[in-house]
PDB file of C-alpha atoms in Angstrom:
ATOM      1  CA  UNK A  15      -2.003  35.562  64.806  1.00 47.00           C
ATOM      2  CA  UNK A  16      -0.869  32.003  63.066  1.00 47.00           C
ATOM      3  CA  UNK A  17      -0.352  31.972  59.270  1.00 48.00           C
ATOM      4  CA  UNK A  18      -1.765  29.652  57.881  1.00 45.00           C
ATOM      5  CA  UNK A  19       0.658  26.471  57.514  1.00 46.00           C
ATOM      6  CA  UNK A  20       1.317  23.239  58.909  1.00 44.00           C
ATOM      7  CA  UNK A  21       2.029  23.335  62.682  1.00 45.00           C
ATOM      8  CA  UNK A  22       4.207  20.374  63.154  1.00 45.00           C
ATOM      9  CA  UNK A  23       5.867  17.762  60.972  1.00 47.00           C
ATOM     10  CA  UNK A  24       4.048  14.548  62.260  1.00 43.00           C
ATOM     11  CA  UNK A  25       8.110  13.256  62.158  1.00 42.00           C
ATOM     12  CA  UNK A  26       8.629  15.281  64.915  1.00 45.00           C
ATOM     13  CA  UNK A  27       6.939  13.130  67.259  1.00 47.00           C
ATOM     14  CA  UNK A  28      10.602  11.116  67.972  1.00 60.00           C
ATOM     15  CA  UNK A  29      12.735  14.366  67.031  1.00 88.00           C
ATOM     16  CA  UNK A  30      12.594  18.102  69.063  1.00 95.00           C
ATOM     17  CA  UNK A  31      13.045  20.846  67.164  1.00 95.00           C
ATOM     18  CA  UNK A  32      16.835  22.143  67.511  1.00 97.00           C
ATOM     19  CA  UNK A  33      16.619  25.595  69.012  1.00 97.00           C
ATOM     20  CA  UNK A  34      19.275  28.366  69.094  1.00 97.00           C
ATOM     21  CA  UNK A  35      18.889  31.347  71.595  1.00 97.00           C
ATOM     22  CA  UNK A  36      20.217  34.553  70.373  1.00 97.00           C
ATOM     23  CA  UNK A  37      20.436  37.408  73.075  1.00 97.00           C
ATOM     24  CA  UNK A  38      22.794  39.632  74.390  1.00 96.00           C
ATOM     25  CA  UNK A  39      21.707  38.900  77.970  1.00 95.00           C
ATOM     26  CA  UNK A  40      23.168  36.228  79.193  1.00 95.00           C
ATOM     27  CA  UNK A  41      21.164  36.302  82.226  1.00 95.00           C
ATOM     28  CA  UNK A  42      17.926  36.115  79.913  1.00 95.00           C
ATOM     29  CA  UNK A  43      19.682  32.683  78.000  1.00 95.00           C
ATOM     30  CA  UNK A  44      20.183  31.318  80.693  1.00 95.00           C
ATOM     31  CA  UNK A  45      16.675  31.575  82.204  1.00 94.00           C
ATOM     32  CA  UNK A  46      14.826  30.802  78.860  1.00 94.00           C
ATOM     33  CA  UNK A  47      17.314  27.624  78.408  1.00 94.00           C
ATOM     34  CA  UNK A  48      16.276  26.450  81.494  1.00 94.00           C
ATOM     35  CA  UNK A  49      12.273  27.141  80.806  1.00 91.00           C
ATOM     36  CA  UNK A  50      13.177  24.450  78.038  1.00 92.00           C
ATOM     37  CA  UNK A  51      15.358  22.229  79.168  1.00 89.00           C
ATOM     38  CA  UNK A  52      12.058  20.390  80.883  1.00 91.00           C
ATOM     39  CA  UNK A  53      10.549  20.041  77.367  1.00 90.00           C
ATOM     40  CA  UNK A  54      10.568  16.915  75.497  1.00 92.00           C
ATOM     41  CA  UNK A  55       9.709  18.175  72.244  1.00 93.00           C
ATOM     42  CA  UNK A  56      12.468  21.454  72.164  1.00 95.00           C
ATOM     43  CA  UNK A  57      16.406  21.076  72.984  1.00 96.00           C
ATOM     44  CA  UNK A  58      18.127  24.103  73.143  1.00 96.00           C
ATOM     45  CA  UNK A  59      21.703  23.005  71.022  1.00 97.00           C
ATOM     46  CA  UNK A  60      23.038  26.357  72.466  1.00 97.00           C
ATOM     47  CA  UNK A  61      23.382  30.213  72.659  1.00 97.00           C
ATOM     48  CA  UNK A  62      24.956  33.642  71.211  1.00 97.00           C
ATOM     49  CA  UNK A  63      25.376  36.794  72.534  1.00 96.00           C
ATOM     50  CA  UNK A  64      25.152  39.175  69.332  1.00 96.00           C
ATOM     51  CA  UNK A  65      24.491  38.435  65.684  1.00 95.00           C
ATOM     52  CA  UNK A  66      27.725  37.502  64.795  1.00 95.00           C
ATOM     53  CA  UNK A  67      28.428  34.888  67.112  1.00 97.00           C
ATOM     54  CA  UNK A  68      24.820  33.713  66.004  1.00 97.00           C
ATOM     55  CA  UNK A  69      26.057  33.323  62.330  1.00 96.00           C
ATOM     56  CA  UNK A  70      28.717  31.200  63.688  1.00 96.00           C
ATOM     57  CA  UNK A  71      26.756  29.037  65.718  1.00 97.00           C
ATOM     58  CA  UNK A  72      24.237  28.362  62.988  1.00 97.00           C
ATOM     59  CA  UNK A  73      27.047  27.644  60.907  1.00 96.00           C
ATOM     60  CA  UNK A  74      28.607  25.302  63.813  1.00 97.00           C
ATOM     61  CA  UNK A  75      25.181  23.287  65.022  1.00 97.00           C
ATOM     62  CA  UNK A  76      22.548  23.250  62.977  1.00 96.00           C
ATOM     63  CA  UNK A  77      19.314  24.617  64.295  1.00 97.00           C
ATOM     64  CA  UNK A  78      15.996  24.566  63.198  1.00 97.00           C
ATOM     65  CA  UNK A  79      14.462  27.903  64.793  1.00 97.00           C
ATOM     66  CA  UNK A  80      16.499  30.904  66.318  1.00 97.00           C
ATOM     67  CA  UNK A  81      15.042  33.056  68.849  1.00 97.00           C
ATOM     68  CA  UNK A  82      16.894  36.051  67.706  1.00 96.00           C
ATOM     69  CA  UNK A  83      16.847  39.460  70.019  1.00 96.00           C
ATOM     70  CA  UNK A  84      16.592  42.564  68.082  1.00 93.00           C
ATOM     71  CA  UNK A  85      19.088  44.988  69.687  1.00 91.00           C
ATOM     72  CA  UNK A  86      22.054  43.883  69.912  1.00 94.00           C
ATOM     73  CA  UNK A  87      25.847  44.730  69.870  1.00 91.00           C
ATOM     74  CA  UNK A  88      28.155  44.102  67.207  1.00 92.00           C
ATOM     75  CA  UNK A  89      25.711  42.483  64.436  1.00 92.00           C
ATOM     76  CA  UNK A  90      22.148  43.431  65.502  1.00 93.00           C
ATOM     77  CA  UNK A  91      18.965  40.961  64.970  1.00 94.00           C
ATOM     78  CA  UNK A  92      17.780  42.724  61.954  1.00 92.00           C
ATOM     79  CA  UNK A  93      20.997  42.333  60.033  1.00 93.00           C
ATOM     80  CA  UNK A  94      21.722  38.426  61.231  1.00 94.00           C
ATOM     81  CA  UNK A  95      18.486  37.663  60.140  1.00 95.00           C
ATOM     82  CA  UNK A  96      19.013  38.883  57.058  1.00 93.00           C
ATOM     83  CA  UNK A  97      22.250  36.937  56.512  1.00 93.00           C
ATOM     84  CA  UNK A  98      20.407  34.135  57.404  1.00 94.00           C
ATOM     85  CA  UNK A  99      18.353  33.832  55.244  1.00 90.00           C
ATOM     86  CA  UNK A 100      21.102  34.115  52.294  1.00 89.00           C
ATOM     87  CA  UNK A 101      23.599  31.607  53.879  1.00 91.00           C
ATOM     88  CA  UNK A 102      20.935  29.298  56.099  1.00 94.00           C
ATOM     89  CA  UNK A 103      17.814  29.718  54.412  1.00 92.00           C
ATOM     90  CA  UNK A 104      16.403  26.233  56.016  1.00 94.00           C
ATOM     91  CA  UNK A 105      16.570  28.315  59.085  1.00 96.00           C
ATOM     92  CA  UNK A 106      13.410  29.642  60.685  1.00 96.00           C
ATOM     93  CA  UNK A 107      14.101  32.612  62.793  1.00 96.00           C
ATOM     94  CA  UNK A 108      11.817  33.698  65.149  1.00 96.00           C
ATOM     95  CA  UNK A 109      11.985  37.521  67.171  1.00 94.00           C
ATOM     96  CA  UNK A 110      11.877  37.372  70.700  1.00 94.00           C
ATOM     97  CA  UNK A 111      12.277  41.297  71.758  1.00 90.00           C
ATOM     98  CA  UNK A 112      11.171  43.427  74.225  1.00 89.00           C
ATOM     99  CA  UNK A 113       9.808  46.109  71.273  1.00 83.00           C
ATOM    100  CA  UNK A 114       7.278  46.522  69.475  1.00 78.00           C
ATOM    101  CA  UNK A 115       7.691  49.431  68.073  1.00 81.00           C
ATOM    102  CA  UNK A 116       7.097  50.108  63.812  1.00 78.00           C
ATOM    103  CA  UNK A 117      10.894  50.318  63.028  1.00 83.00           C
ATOM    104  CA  UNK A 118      11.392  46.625  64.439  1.00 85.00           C
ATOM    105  CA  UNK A 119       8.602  44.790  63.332  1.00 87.00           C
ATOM    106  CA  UNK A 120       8.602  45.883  60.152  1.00 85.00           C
ATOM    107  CA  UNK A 121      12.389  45.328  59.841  1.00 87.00           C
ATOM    108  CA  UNK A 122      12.533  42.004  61.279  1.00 90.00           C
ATOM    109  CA  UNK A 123       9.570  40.816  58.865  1.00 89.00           C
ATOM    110  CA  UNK A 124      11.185  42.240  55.917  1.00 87.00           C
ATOM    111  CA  UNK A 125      14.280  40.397  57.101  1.00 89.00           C
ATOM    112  CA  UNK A 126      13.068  37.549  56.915  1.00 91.00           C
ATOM    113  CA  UNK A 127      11.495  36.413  60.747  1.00 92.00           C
ATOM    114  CA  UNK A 128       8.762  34.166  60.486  1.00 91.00           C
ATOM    115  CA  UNK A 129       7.665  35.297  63.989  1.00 90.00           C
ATOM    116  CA  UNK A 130       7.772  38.203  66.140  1.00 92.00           C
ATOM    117  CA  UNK A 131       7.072  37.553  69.910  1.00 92.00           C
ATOM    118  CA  UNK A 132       7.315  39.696  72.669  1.00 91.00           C
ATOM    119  CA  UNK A 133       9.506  38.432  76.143  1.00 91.00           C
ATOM    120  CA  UNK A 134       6.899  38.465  78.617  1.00 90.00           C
ATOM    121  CA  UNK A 135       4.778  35.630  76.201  1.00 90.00           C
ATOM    122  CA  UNK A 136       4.016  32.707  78.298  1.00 90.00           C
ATOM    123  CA  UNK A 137       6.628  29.701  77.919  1.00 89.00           C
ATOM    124  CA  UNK A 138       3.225  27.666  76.385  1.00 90.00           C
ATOM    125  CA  UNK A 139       2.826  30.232  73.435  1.00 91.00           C
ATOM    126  CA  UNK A 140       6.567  30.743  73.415  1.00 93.00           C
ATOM    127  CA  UNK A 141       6.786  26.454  72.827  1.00 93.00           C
ATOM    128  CA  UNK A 142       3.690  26.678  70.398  1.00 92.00           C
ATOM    129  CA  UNK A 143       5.602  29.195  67.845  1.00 92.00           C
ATOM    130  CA  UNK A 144       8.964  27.181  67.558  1.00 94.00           C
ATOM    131  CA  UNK A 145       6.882  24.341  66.880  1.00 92.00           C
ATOM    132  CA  UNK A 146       4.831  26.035  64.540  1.00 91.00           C
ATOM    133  CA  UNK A 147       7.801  27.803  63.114  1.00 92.00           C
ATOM    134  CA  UNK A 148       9.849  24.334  62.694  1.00 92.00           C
ATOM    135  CA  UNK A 149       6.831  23.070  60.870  1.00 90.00           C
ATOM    136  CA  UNK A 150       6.786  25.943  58.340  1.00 89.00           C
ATOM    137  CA  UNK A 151       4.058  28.541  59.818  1.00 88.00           C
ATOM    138  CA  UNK A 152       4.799  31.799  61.681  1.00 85.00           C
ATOM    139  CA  UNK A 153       2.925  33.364  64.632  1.00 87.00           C
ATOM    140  CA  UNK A 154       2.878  37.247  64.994  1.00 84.00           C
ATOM    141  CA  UNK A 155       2.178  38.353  68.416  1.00 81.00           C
ATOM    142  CA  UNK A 156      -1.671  40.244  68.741  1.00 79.00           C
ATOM    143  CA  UNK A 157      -0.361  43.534  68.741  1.00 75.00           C
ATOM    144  CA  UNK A 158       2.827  43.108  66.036  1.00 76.00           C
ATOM    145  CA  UNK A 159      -0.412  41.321  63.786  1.00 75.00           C
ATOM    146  CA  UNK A 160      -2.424  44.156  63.793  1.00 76.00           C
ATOM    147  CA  UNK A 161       0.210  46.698  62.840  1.00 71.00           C
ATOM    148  CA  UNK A 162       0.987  44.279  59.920  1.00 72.00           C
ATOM    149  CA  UNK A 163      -2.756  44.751  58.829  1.00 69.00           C
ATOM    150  CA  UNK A 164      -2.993  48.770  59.509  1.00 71.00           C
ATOM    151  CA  UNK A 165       0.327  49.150  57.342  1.00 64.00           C
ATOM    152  CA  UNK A 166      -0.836  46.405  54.484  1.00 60.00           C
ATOM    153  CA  UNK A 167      -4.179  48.874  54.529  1.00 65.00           C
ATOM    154  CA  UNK A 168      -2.555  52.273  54.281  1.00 65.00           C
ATOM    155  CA  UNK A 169       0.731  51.935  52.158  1.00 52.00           C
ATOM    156  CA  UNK A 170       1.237  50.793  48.302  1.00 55.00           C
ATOM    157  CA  UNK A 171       3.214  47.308  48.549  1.00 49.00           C
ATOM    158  CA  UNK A 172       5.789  48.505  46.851  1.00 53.00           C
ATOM    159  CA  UNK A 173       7.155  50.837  49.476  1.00 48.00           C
ATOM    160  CA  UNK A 174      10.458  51.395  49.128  1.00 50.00           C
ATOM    161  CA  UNK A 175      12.416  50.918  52.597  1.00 52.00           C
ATOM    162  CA  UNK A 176      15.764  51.734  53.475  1.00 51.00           C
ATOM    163  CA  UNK A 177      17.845  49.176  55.347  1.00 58.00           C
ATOM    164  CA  UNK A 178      20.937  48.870  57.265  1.00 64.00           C
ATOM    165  CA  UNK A 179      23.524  47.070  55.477  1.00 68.00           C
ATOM    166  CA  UNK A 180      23.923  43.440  56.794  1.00 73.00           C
ATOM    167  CA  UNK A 181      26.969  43.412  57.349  1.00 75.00           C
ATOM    168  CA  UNK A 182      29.357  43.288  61.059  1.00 70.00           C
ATOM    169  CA  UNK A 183      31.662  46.620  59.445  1.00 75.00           C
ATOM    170  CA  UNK A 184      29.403  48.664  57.068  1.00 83.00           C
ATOM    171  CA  UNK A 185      30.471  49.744  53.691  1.00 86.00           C
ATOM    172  CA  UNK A 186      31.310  53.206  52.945  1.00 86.00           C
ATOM    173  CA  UNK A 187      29.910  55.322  50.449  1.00 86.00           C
ATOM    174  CA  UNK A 188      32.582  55.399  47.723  1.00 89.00           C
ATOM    175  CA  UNK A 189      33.351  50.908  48.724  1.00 90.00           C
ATOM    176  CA  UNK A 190      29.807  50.682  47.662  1.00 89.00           C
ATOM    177  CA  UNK A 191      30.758  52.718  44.684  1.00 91.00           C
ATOM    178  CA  UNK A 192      33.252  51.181  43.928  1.00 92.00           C
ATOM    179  CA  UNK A 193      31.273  47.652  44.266  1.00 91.00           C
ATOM    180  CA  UNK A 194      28.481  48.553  41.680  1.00 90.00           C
ATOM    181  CA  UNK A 195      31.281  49.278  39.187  1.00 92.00           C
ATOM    182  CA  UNK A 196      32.659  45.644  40.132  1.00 88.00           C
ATOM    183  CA  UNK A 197      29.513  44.228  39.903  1.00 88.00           C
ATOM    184  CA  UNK A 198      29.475  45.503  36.595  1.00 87.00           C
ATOM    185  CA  UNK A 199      32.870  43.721  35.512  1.00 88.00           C
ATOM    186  CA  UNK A 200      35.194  46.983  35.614  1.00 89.00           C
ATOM    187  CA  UNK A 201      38.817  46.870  36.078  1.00 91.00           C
ATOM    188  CA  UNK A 202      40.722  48.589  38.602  1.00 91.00           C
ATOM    189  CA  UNK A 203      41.886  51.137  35.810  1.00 91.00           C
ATOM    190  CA  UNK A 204      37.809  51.975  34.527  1.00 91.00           C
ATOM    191  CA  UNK A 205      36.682  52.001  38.189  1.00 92.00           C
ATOM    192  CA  UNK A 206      39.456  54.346  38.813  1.00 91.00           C
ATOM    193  CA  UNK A 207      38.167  56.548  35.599  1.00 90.00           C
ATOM    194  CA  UNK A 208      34.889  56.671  36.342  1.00 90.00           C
ATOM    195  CA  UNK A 209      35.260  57.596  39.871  1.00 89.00           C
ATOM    196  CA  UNK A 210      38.515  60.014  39.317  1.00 90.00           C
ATOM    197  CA  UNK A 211      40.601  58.216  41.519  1.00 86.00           C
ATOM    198  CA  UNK A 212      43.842  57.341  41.675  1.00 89.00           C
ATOM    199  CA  UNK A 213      43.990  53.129  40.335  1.00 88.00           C
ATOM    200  CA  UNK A 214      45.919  52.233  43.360  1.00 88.00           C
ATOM    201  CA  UNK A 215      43.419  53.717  45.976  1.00 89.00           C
ATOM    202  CA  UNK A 216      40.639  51.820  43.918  1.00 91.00           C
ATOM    203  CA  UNK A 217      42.590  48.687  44.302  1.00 91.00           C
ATOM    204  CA  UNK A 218      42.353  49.383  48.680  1.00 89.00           C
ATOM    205  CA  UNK A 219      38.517  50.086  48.026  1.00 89.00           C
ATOM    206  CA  UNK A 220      38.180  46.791  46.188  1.00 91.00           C
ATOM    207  CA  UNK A 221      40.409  44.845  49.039  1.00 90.00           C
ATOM    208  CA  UNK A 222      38.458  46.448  51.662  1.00 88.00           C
ATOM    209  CA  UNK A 223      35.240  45.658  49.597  1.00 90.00           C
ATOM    210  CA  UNK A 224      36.631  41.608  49.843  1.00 89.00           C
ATOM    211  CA  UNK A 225      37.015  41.659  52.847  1.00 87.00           C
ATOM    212  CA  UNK A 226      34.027  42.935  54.671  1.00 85.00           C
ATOM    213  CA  UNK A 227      31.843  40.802  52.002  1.00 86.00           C
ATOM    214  CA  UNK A 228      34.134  38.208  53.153  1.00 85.00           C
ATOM    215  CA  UNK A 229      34.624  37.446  49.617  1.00 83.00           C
ATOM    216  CA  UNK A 230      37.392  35.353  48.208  1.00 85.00           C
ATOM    217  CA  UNK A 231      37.479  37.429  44.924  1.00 87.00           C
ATOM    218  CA  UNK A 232      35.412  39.862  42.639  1.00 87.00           C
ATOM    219  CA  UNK A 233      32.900  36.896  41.291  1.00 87.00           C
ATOM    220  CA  UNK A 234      31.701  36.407  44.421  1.00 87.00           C
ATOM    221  CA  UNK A 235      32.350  39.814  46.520  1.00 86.00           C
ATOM    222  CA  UNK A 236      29.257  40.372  43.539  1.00 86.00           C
ATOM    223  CA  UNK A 237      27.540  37.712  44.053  1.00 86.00           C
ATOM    224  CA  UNK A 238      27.373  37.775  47.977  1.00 84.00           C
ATOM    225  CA  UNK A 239      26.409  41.695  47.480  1.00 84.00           C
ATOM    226  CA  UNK A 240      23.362  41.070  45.631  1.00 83.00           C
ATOM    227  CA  UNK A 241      22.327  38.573  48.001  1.00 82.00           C
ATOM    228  CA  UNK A 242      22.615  40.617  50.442  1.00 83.00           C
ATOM    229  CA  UNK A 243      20.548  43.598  48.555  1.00 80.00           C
ATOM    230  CA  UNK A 244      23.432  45.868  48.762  1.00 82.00           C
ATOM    231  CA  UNK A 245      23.695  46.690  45.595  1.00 74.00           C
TER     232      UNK A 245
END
């Protein structure tokens, strides 16, 4: 099922859409680059093995679409989509998975993905949804569309889901603690008060806090944190 949308930015016409394939097969990459390295309107700008690297590589070339694999190690395709679409929002991202299971299509959606395909689609519907991606639609393959409809049907909108934290090392209990009360513009010495900790083991939370938000300081460990709908 297409959303409605445009399918292609007439501009295109001169310009293929700059694709990124995400998967922790190489084998797989390797195939699927070749599929469409014979297309005209599609150049494949290059590859990453596991959500991390992806970040990196969006960061480094500039895609338009991702074809982003679900399961993967190190940063799965649920949490680098996420991140995505804080830090590359331009980015369409598109998942190409073997599953089709609830738990993934529902995560990948709320993620962000503008498209969920499965890996045996044909390379013609495969070439159809980054073009229709890179020209601001999404395309939901038959079966992911009509779970989207049965769950719109049964559940209230507002239904509160639990996520996995976006992040390549997670954040423990008491760091995310200790990041609501930084959020919140606490010292070291009222975090440490509140908590009933000792001020120098709230001043290790807060560094490790930094650090896995990749934060420079507290302004923007807060910041990035409620981007990423940690908090």
């Amino acid at each position: 099922m297409r959303a409605p949308g445009p399918r292609v930015d007439p501009g295109r016409a001169t310009s293929p859409v700059r694709l990124l394939l995400v998967d922790d097969q190489a084998l797989f990459r390797e195939a699927l680059a070749t599929l469409l390295g014979v297309r005209d309107d599609v150049v494949v700008v290059g590859e990453a093995g596991d959500g991390e690297e992806a970040l990196r590589r969006v960061a480094e070339l500039a895609p338009e679409v991702v074809l982003m694999d679900l399961r993967m190690p190190v940063l799965d395709g649920v949490a680098a989509t996420r991140r995505l679409r804080v830090e590359h929002p331009e980015v369409r991202v598109i998942a190409l998975t073997t599953f089709d299971d609830d738990e993934d299509v529902f995560a990948a959606l709320r993620a962000g993905a503008v498209g969920y395909l499965l890996k045996d689609v044909s390379s013609a519907r495969l070439v159809d949804a980054v073009l229709t991606a890179a020209g601001g639609g999404s395309v939901l393959e038959p079966s992911v569309a009509a779970k989207v409809v049965a769950r719109v049907a049964r559940l209230p909108a507002d239904e509160p889901a639990r996520r996995p934290q976006p992040l390549v090392v997670p954040l423990s209990e008491r760091e995310v603690d200790v990041l609501r009360l930084l959020a919140d513009g606490r010292s070291n010495r009222e975090i440490a008060r509140t908590l009933h900790l000792a001020e120098g083991t709230v001043k290790n939370h807060v560094t490790n806090v930094l650090g896995k938000l990749g934060a420079r300081d507290r302004t923007q460990a807060a910041l990035r944190a409620r981007a990423l709908d940690l908090l």
